Coordinates of C-alpha atoms in Angstrom, one line a residue:
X1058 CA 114.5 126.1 120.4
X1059 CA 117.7 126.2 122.3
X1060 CA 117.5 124.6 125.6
X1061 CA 119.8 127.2 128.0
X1062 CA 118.0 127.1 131.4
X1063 CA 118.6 125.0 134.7
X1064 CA 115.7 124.5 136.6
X1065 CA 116.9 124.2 140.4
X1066 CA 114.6 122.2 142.8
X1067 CA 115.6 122.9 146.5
X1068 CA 113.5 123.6 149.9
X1069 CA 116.5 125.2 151.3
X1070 CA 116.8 129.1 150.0
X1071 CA 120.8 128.8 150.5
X1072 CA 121.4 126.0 148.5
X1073 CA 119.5 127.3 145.2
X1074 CA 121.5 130.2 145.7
X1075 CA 125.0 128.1 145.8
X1076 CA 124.1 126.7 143.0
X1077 CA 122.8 129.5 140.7
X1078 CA 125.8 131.2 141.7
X1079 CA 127.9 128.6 140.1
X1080 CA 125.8 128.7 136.9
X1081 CA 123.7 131.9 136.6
X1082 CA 126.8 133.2 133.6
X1083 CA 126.0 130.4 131.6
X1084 CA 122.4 129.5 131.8
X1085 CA 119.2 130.9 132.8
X1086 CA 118.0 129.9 136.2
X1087 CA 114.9 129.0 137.3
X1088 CA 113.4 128.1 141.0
X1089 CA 111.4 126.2 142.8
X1090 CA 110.7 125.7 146.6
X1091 CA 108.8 122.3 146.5
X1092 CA 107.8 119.6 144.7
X1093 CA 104.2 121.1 143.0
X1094 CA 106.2 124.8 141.9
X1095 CA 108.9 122.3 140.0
X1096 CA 106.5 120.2 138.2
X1097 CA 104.5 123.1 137.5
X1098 CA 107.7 125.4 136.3
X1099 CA 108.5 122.1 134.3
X1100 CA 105.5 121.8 132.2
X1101 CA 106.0 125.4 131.6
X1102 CA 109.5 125.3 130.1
X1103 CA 109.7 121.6 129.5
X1104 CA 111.5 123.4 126.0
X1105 CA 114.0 125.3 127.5
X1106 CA 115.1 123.7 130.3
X1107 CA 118.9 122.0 129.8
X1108 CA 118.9 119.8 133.1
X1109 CA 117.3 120.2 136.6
X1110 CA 118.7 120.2 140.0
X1111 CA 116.6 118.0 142.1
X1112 CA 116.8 117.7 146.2
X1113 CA 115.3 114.6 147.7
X1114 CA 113.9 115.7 151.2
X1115 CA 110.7 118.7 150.7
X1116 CA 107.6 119.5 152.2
X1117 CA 104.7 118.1 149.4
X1118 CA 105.9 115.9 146.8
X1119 CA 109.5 114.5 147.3
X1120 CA 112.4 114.3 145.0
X1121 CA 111.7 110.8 144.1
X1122 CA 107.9 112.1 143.4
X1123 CA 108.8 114.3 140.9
X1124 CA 111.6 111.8 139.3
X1125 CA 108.8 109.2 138.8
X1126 CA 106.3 112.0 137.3
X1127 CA 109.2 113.0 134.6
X1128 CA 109.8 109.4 134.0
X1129 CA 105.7 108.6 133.4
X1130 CA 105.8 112.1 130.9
X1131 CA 109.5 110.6 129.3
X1132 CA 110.8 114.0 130.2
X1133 CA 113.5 112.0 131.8
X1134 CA 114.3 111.2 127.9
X1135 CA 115.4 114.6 127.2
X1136 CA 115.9 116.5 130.6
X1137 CA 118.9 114.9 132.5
X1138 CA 118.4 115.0 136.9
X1139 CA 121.1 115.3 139.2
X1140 CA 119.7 114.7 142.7
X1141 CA 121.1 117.1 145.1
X1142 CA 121.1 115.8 149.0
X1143 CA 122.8 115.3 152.2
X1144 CA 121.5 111.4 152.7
X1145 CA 124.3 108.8 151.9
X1146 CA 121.4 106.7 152.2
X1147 CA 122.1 103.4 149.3
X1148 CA 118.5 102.9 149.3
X1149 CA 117.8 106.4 148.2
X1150 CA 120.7 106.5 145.3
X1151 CA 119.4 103.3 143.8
X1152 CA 116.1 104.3 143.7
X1153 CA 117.4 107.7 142.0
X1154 CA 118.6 105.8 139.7
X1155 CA 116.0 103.7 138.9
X1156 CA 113.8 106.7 138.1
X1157 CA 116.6 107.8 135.8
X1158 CA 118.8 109.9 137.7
X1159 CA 121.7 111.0 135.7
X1160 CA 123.9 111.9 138.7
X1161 CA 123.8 112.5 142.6
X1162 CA 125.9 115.5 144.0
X1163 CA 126.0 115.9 148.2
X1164 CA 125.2 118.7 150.1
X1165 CA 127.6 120.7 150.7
X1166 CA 128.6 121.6 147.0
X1167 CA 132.2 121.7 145.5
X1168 CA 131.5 124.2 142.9
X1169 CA 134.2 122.7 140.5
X1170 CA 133.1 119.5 140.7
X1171 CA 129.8 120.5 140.0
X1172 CA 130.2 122.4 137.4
X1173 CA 132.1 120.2 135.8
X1174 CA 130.2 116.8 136.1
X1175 CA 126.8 119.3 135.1
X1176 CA 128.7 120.1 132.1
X1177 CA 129.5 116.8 131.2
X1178 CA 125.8 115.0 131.4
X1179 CA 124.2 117.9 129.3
X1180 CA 127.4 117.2 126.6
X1181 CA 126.2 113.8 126.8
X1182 CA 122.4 114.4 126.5
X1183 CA 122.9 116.8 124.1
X1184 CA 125.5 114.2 121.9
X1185 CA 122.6 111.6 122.6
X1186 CA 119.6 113.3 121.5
X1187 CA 121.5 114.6 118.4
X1188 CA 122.2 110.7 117.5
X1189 CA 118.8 109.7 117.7
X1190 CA 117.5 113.0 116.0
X1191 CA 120.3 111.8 113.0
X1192 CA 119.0 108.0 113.7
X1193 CA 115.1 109.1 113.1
X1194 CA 115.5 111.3 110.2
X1195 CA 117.9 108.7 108.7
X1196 CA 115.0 106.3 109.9
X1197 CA 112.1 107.7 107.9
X1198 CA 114.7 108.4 104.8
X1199 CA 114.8 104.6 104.3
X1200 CA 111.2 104.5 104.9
X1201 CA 110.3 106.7 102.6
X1202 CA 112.5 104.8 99.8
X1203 CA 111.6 101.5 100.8
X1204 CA 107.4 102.8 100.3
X1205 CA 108.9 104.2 96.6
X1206 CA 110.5 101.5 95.8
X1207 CA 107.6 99.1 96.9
X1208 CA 105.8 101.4 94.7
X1209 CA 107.9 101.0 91.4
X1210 CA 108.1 97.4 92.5
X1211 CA 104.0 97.0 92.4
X1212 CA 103.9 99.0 89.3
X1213 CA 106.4 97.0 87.3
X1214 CA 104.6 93.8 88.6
X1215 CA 101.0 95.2 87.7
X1216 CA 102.3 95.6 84.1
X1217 CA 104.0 92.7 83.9
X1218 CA 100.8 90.7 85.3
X1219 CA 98.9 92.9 82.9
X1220 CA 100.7 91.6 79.8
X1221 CA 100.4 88.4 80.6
X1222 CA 96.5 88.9 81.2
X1223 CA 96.3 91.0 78.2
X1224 CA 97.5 87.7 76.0
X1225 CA 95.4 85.0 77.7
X1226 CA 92.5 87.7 76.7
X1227 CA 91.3 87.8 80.2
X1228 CA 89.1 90.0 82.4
X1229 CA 92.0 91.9 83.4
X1230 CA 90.9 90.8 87.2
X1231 CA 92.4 87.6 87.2
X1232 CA 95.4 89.0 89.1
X1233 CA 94.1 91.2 91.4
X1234 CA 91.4 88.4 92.4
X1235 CA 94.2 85.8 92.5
X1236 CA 96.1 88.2 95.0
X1237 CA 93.2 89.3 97.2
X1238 CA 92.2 85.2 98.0
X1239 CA 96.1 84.5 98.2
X1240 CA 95.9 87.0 100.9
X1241 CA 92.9 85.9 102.7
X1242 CA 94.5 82.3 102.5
X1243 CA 97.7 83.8 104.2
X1244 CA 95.5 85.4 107.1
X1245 CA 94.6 82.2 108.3
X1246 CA 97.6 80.2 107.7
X1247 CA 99.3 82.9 109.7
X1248 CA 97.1 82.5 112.5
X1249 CA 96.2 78.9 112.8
X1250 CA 99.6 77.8 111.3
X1251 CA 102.1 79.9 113.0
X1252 CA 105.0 77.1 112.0
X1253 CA 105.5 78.5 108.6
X1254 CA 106.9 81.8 110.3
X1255 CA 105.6 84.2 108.3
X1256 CA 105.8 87.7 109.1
X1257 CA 104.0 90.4 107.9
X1258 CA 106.9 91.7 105.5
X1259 CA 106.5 88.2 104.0
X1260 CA 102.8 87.8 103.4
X1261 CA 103.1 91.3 101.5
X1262 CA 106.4 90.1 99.8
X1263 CA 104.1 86.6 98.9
X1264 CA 100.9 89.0 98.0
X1265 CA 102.7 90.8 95.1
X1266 CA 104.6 87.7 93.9
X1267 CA 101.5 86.2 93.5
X1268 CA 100.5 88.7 90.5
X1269 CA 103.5 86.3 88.5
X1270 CA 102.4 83.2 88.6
X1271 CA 101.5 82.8 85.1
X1272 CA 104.0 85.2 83.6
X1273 CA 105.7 82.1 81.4
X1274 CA 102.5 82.8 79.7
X1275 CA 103.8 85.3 77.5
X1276 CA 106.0 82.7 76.4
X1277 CA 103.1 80.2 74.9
X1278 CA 101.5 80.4 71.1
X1279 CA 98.5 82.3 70.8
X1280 CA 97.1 79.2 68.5
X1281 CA 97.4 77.2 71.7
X1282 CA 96.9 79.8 74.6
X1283 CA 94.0 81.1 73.1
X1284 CA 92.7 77.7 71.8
X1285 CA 88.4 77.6 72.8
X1286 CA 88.5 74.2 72.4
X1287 CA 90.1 70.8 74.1
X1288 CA 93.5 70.8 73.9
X1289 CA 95.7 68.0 72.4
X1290 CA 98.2 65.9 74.7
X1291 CA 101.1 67.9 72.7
X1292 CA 99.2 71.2 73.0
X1293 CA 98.9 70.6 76.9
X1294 CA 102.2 69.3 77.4
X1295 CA 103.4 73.2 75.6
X1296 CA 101.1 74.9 77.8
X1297 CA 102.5 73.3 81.0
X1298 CA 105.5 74.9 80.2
X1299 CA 105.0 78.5 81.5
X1300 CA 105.9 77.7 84.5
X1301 CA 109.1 76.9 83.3
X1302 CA 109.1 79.9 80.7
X1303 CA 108.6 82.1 83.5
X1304 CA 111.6 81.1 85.6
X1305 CA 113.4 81.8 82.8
X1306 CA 111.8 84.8 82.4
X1307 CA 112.5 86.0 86.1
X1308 CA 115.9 84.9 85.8
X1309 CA 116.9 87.0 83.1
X1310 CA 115.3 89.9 85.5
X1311 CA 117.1 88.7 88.6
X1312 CA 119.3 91.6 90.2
X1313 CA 120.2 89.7 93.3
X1314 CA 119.1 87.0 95.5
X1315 CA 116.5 88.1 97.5
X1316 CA 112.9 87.1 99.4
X1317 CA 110.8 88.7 96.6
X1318 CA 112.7 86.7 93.7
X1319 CA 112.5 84.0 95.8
X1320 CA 108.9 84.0 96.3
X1321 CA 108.5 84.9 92.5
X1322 CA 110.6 81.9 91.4
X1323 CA 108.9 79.4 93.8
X1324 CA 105.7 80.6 92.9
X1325 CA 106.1 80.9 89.2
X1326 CA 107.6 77.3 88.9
X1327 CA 105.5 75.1 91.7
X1328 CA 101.9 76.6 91.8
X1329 CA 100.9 73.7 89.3
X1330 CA 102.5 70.7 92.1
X1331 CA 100.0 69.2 94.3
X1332 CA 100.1 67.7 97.4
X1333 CA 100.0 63.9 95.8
X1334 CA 102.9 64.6 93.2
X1335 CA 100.7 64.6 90.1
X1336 CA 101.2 67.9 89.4
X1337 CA 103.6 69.6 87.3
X1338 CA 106.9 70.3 86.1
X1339 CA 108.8 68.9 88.8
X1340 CA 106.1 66.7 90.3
X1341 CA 106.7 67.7 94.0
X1342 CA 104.4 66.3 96.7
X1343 CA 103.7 67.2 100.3
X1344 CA 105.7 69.4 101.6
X1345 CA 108.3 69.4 98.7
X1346 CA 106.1 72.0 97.6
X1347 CA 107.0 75.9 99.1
X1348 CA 103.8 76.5 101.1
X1349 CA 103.1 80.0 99.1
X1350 CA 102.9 78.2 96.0
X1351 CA 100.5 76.0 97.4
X1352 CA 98.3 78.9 99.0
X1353 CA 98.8 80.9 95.5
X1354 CA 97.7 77.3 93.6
X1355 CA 94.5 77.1 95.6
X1356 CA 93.9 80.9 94.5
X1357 CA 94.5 80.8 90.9
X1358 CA 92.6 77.4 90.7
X1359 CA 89.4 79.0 92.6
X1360 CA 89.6 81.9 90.2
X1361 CA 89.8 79.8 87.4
X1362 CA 86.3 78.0 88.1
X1363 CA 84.2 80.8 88.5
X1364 CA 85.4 82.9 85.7
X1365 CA 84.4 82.5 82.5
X1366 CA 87.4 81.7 79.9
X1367 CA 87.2 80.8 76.5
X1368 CA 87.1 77.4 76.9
X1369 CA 84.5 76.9 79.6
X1370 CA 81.5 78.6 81.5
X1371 CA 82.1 80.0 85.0
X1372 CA 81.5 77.4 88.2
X1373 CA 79.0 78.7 90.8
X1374 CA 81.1 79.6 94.1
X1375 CA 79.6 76.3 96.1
X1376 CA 79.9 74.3 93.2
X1377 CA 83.9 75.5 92.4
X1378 CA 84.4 75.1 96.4
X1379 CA 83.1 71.7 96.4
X1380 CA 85.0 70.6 93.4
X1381 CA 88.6 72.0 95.7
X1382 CA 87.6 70.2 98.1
X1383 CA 86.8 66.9 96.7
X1384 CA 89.6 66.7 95.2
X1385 CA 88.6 67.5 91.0
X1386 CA 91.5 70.4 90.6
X1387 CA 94.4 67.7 91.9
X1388 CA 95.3 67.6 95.7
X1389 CA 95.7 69.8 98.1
X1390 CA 97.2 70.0 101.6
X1391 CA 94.7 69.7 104.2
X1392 CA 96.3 72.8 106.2
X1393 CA 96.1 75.0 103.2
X1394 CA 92.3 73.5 102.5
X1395 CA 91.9 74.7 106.2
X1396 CA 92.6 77.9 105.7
X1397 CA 90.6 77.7 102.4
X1398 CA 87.1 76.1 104.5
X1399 CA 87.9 79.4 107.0
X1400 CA 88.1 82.0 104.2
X1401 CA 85.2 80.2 102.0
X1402 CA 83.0 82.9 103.0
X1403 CA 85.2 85.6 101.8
X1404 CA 86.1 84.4 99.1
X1405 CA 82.3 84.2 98.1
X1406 CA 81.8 87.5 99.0
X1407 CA 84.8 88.6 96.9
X1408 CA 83.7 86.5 93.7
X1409 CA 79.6 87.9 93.9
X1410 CA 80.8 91.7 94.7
X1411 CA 83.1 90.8 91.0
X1412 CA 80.1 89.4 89.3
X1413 CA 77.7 92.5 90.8
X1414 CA 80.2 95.0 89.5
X1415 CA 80.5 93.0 86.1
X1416 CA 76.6 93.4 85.9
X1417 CA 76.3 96.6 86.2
X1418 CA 79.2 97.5 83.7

């Protein structure tokens, strides 16, 4: 709807009439008397209405009264003021235009200059509000492509994760599990660990690169991969090598340097280190080691012990918790154990509901 109507706000019946003179070609006028009949004629046309004329001094509700309801609705957003008076008072102008005044005209009116300097604060408005009307709908373009790409991104990763899941002959789970309890780690590393800076953009970006960790999988033998049995010193030394398969792997994929490749990379290569430096392949210790691989290596170890694989019987939840804790699945950092002792329960939960659901199926 076009806006083409000035709403004029003056107790004085000659002064509305000065100033509809001056505009009544242009614009449609409307009047009010008081403070009450404006706000009232403004909620009524809040749609039309191009820019009000607004007196200080009335019986009722003041100038200023009326400013600081527009400014409480944000009509003062889209409808520009220009205080009308005869005070030269300071103290009245700066609190006009702390209420967001556009512009103060004195009584009595030089119909040029008004005219003009009116014309010139709607132009502005009117420039402004069709910015931010281009800024929003450019806005929620880049919002809707960023939510499809993140879409094509998570598909892609899913069937990545999948292959890899499909090879190892597992449940088909594993990644979705190892993604939920990576995120339940990162809720309370977040909030109890607020050091690490992670933002919510990152703890989504760390959630799906999680679902990699194990893509240098696709790289191993199925006579070793898929091996029921205890593996020999060569076969385990082969199957430590999908962490560096999968760099690889991610490298030949890389576009551009970026958080998620970063996090995927990280991931991939260091969510076998532990804290003491007697993990694997770069034997990292403490710190050394990117604290999302870390969260994602307490994760993938927890899944591991309470599902079943082909070369072992699922752990009860206590008994695989216990056996993180005490140190069995190598070491790990006591913040990231922390956050693991605050999200025990959930992760219990998590693992029965599985089991439940596996029951019934």
């Amino acid at each position: 709807m076009e806006r083409n109507t000035l709403l004029i706000v003056d107790d004085v019946d000659i002064n509305r009439e000065m100033l509809k003179f001056i505009f009544e070609e242009q614009f449609e006028i409307l009047e009010a008397e008081n403070g009450d009949t404006a706000i009232q004629l403004l909620e009524e046309n809040k749609d039309k209405i191009v820019l009000m004329f607004l007196d200080v001094i009335m019986p009722g509700k003041s100038g200023l009264d009326v400013l600081e309801y527009m400014v409480q609705k944000d009509y003062t957003d889209y409808i520009p003021v220009i205080i009308i008076t005869g005070e030269a008072s300071v103290d009245t102008e700066l609190k006009a235009y702390e209420y967001g005044a556009s512009d103060i005209v004195y009584k009595p009116f030089t119909p040029k200059v008004v005219m003009r300097r009116t014309m010139n604060i709607i132009e502005l408005f009117s420039h402004r509000i069709d910015i931010e009307k281009k800024l929003e709908k450019r806005t929620r373009q880049l919002r809707e492509s960023r939510e499809k790409l993140k879409k094509h991104n998570d598909f892609l990763v899913n069937a990545l994760s999948s292959v890899v899941e499909f090879r190892s002959l597992e449940s088909g789970e594993h990644i979705q599990r190892v993604k939920h309890y990576t995120r339940l780690l990162l809720k309370y590393l977040v909030k109890f660990y607020p050091e690490y800076n992670l933002s919510e953009d990152d703890v989504e970006l760390i959630v799906n690169a999680s679902a990699l960790h194990d893509l240098g999988k696709i790289a191993i033998p199925d006579n070793i991969l898929l091996k029921p049995g205890k593996l020999t010193k060569e076969e385990f030394e082969e199957i430590k090598k999908h962490t560096l398969y999968g760099c690889e792997l991610l490298e030949n994929f890389k576009q551009e340097e970026d958080e998620f490749y970063k996090y995927c990379y990280e991931i991939c290569r260091h969510h076998h280190e532990r804290y003491d430096g007697n993990g694997y392949p770069d034997k990292l210790s403490g710190d050394d080691i990117p604290v999302w691989a870390q969260i994602v290596s307490v994760a993938d170890v927890y899944d591991a012990l309470v599902s079943k694989r082909v070369y072992k019987a699922p752990y009860a939840v206590t008994e695989a918790a216990r056996m993180i804790f005490d140190g069995e699945c190598g070491e790990f950092s006591p913040k990231i154990l922390d956050c693991f002792r605050l999200a025990k329960e959930e992760f219990f939960h998590a693992t029965e509901a599985e089991l439940s659901f596996a029951d019934v199926e």
